[in-house]
GROMACS .gro file of C-alpha atoms in nm:
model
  283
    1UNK     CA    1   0.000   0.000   0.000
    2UNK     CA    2   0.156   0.312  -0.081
    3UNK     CA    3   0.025   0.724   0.055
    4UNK     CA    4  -0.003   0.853  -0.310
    5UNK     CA    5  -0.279   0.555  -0.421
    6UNK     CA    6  -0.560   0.650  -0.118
    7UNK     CA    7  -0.643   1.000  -0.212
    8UNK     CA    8  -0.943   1.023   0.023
    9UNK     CA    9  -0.690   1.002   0.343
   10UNK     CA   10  -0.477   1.310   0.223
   11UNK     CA   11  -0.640   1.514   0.421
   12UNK     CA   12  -0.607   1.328   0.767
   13UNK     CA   13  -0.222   1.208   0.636
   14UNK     CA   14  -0.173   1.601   0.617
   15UNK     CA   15  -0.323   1.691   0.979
   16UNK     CA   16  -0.127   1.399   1.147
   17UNK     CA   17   0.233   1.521   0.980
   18UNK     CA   18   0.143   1.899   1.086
   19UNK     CA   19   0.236   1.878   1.447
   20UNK     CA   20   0.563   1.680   1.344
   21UNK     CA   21   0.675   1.934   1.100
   22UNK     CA   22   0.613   2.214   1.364
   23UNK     CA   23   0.833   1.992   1.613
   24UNK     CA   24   1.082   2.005   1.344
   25UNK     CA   25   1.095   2.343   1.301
   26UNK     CA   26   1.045   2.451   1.657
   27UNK     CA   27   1.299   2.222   1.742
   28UNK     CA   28   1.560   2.359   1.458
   29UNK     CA   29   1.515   2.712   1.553
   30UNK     CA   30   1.573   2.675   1.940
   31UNK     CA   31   1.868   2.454   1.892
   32UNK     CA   32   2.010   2.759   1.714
   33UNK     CA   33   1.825   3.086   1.926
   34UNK     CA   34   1.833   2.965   2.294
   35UNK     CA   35   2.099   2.945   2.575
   36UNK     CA   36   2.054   2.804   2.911
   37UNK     CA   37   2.255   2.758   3.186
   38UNK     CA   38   2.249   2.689   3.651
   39UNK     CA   39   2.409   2.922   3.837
   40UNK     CA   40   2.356   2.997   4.219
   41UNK     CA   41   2.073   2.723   4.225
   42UNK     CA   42   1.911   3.004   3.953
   43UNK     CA   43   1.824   2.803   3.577
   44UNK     CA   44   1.812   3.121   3.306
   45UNK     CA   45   1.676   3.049   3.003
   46UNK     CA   46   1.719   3.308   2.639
   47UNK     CA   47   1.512   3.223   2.381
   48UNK     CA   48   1.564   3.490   2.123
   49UNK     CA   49   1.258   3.368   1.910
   50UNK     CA   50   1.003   3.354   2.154
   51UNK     CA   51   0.732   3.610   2.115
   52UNK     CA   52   0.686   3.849   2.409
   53UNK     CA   53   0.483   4.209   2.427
   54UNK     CA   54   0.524   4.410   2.112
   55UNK     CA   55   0.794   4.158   1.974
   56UNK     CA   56   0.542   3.895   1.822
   57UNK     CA   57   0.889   3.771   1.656
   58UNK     CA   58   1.100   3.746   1.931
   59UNK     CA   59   1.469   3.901   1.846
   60UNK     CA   60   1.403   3.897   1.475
   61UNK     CA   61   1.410   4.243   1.287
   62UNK     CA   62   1.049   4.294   1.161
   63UNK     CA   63   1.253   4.476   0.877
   64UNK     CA   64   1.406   4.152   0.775
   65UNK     CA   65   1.768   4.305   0.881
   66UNK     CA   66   1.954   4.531   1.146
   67UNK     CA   67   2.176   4.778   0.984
   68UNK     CA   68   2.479   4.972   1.070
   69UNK     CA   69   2.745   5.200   0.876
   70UNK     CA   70   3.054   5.323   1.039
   71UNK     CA   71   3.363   5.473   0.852
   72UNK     CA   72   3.266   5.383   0.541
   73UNK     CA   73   3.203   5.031   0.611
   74UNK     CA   74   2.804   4.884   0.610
   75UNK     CA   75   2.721   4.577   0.810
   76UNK     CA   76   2.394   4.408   0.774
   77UNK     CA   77   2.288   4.107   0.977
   78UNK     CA   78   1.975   3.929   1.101
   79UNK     CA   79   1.980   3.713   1.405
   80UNK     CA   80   1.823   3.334   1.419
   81UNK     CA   81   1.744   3.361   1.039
   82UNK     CA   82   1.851   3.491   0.712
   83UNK     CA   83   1.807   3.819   0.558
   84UNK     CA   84   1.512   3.942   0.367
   85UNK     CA   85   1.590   4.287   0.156
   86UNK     CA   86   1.231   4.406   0.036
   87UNK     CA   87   1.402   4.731   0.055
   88UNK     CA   88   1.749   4.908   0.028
   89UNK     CA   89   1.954   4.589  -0.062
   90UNK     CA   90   2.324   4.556  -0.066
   91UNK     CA   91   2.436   4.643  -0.388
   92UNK     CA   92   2.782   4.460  -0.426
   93UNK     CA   93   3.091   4.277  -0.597
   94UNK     CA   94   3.146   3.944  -0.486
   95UNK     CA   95   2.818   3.824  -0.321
   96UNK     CA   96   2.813   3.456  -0.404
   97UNK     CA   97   2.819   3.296  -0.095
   98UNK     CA   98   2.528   3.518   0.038
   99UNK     CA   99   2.253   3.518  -0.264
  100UNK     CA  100   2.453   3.605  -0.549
  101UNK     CA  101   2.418   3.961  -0.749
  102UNK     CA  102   2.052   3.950  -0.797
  103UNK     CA  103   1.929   3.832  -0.436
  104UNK     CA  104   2.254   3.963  -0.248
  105UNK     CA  105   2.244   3.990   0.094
  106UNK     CA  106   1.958   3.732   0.159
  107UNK     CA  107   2.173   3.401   0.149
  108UNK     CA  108   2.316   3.461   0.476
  109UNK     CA  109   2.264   3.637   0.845
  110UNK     CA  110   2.530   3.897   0.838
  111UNK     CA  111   2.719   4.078   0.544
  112UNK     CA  112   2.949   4.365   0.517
  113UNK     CA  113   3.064   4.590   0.243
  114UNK     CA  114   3.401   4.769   0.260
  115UNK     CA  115   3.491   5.031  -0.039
  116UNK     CA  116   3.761   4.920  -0.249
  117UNK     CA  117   3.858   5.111  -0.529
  118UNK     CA  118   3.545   5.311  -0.574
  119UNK     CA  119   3.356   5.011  -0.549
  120UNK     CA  120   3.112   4.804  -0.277
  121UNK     CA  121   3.285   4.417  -0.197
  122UNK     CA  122   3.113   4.210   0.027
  123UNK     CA  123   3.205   3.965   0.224
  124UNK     CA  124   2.967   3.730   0.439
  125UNK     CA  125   3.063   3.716   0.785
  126UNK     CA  126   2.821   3.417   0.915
  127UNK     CA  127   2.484   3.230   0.887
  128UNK     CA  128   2.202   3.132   1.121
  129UNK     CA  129   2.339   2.795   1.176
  130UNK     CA  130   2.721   2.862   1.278
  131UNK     CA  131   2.537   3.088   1.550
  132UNK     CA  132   2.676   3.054   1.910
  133UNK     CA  133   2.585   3.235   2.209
  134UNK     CA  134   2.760   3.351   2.620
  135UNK     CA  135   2.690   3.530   2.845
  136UNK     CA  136   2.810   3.938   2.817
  137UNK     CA  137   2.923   3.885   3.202
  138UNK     CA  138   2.974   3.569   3.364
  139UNK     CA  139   2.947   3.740   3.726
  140UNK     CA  140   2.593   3.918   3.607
  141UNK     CA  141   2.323   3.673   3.354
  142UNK     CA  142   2.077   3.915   3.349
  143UNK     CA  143   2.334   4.214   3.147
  144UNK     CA  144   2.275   3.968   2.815
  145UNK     CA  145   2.404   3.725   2.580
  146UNK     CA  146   2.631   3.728   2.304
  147UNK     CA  147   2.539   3.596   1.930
  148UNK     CA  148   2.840   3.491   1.731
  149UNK     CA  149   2.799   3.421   1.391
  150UNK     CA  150   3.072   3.295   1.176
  151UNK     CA  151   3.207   3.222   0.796
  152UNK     CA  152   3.522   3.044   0.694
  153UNK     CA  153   3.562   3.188   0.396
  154UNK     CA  154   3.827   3.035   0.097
  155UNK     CA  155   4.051   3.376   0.192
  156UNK     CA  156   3.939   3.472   0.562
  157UNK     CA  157   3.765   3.325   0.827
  158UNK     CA  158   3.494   3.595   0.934
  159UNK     CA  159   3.291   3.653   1.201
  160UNK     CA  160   3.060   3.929   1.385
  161UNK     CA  161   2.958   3.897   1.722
  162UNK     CA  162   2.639   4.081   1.880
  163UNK     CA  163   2.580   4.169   2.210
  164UNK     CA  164   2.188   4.160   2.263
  165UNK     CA  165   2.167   4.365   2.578
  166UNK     CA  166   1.895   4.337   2.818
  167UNK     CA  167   1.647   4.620   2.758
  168UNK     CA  168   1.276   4.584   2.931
  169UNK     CA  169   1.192   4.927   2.801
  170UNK     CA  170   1.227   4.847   2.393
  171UNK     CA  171   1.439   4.807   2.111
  172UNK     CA  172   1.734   5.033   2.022
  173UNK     CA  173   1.915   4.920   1.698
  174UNK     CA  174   2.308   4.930   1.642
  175UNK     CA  175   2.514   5.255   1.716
  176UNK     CA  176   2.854   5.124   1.679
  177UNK     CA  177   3.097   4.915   1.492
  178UNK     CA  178   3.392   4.746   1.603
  179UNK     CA  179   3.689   4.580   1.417
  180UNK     CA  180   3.888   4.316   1.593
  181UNK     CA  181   4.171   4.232   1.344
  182UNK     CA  182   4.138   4.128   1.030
  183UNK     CA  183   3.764   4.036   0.959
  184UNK     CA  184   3.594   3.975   1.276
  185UNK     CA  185   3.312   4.288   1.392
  186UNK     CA  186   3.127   4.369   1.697
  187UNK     CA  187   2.804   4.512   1.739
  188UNK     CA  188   2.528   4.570   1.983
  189UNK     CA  189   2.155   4.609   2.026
  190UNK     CA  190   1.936   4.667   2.343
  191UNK     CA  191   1.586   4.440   2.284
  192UNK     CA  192   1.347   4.278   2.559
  193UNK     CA  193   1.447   3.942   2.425
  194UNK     CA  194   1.828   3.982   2.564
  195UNK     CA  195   1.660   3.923   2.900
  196UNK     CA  196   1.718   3.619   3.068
  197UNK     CA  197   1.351   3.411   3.217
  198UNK     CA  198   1.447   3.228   3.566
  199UNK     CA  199   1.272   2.925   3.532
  200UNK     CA  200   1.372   2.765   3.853
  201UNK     CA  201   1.463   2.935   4.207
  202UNK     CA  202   1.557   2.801   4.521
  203UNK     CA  203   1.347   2.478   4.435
  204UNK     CA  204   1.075   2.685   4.303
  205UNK     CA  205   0.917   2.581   3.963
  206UNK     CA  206   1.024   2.306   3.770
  207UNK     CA  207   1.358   2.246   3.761
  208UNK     CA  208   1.585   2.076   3.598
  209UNK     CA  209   1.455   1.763   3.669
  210UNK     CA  210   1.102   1.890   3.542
  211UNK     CA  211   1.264   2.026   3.188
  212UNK     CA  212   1.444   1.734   3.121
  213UNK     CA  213   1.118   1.533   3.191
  214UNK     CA  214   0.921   1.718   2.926
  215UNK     CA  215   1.145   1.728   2.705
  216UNK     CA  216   1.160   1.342   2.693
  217UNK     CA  217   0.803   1.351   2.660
  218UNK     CA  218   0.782   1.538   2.397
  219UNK     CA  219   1.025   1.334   2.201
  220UNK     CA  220   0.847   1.039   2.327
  221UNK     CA  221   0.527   1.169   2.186
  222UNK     CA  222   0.696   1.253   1.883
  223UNK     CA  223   0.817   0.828   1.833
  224UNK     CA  224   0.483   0.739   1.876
  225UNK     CA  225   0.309   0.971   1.689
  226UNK     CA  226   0.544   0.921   1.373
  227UNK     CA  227   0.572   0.575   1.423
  228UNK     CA  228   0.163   0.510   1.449
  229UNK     CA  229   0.132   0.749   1.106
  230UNK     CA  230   0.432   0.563   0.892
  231UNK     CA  231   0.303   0.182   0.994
  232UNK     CA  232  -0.091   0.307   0.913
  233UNK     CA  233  -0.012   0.488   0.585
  234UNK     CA  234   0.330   0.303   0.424
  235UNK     CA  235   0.234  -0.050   0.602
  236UNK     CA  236  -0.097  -0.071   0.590
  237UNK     CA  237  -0.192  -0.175   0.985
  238UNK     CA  238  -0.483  -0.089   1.095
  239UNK     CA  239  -0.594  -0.145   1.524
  240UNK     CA  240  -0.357  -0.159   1.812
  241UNK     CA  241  -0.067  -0.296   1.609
  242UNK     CA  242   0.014   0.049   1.458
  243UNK     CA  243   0.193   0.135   1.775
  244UNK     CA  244   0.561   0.115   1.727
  245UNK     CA  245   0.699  -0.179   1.866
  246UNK     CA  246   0.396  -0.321   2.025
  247UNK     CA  247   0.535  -0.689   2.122
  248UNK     CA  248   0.800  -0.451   2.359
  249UNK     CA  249   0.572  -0.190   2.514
  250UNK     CA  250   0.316  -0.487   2.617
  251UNK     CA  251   0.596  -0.693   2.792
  252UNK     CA  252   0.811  -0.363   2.945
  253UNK     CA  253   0.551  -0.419   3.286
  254UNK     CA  254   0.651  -0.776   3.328
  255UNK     CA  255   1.034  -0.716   3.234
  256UNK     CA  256   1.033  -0.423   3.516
  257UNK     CA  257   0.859  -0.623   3.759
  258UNK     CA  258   1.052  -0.951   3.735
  259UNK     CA  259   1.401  -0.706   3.718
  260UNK     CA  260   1.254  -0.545   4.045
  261UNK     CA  261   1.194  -0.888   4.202
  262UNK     CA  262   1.510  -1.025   4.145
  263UNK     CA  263   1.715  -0.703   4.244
  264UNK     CA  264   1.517  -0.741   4.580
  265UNK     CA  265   1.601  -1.094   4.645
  266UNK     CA  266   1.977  -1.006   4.588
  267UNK     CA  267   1.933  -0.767   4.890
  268UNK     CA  268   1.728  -0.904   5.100
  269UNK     CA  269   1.835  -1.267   5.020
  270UNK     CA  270   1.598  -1.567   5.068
  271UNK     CA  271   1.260  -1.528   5.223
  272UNK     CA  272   1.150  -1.727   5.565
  273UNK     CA  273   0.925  -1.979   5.321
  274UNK     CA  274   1.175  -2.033   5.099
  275UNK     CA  275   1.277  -2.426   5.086
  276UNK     CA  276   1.630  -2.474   4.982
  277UNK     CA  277   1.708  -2.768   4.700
  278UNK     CA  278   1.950  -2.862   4.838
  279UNK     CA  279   1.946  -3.113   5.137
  280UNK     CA  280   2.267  -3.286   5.362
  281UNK     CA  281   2.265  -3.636   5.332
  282UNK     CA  282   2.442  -3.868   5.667
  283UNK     CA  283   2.669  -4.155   5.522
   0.00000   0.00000   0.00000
């Protein structure tokens, strides 16, 4: 049986993949856009993409791209995505690696022009995925975080590095551009989303233990959920059966409880009714 010969069950095939393709994607943005870490029994948590007040897209420039000019030198970037240019787009030489000529600027998440010879050259200074993040100060979480992004280029290895400071009071855009050697800038922006969230506090909230928990829930929910629509679709089964590995699920209770049982009798060794096999014999 194969998904493309039952038209009628498009429909449901297409509402049971939806919630797996937005665990995909939810899953590929944090991995790149959020930083947590403990420190003085405190859990912080930055997640540059969520939406908060006023910010419905979290860190990202509703613009498509932050902008900053300094000395002659102009430095775009965008920050957990790429670039979008409906307006004012780079106009430069060499812009393969980031779009090309007629979509420059929009194949990659930060891009700078310096003026050689009369003339714009670009050079791409990271993407969304080679994104890492720290902390601005170790000694104080709640200052910000740091967004690296990165390029190694054929010539130069590139970089620009953004400090997203912690602003509860709005959004204030680049002022300043650094240059640390050769090819690596620094930035910064205030923005709400720069703030840290204390999840857990002295034993308040969830914890740890409680993230970790969900987390392997979800995933869990995710294996069965995927597993249920590939064996009901590609394989045909229909009842009960389309759980994933039934035959193990239905004997995990017995397995635990005859593991249990054993690792008890270790410890506590035989009970008072049990008869030993073996039995002295006089001569």
């Amino acid at each position: 049986m194969t998904i493309g010969g039952n038209f009628p069950n498009r429909p449901q095939l297409i509402l049971l993949l939806l919630p797996l393709i937005f665990a995909t994607i939810v899953s590929s943005v944090y991995a790149t856009c959020q930083l947590s870490f403990e420190q003085n029994n405190k859990l912080y948590n930055y997640s540059l993409t969520n939406p908060i007040r006023n910010f419905p897209h979290g860190i990202l420039s509703e613009d498509g791209f932050y902008k900053v000019a300094a000395n002659g030198t102009v430095l775009w970037f965008q920050l957990c995505d790429a670039m979008i240019f409906n307006h004012d787009p780079p106009t430069c030489i060499e812009c393969g690696d980031c779009g090309g000529i007629s979509r420059c600027g929009m194949g990659c998440s930060a891009l700078v022009a310096n003026t050689v010879g009369g003339y714009p050259v670009c050079t791409t200074l990271g993407y969304s995925s080679s994104t890492s993040f720290e902390l601005i100060d170790k000694k104080d979480p709640l200052k910000g975080i740091t967004a690296k992004l990165s390029n190694r280029g054929p010539k130069l290895n590139c970089s620009l590095a953004v400090s997203i400071v912690c602003d509860t009071n709005g959004v204030q855009g680049p002022q300043t551009l650094g240059l640390v050697g050769t090819c690596d800038y620094a930035t910064q922006i205030h923005h709400p989303s720069g703030c840290a969230v204390i999840i857990s506090s002295h034993g308040d909230g969830m914890g740890w233990f409680g993230t970790m928990l969900i987390i392997i829930l979800f995933f869990f929910g995710v294996y069965f959920l995927g597993g249920a629509v590939y064996r009901y679709y590609s394989l045909g089964i229909r009842g009960i059966d389309i759980i994933p590995n039934l035959e193990f699920w239905a004997s995990l209770p017995h397995t635990l409880q005859s593991s249990f049982t054993a690792l008890v009798r270790r410890f506590r060794g035989p009970s008072h009714g049990h008869r030993s096999t073996y039995s002295p014999v006089n001569f």
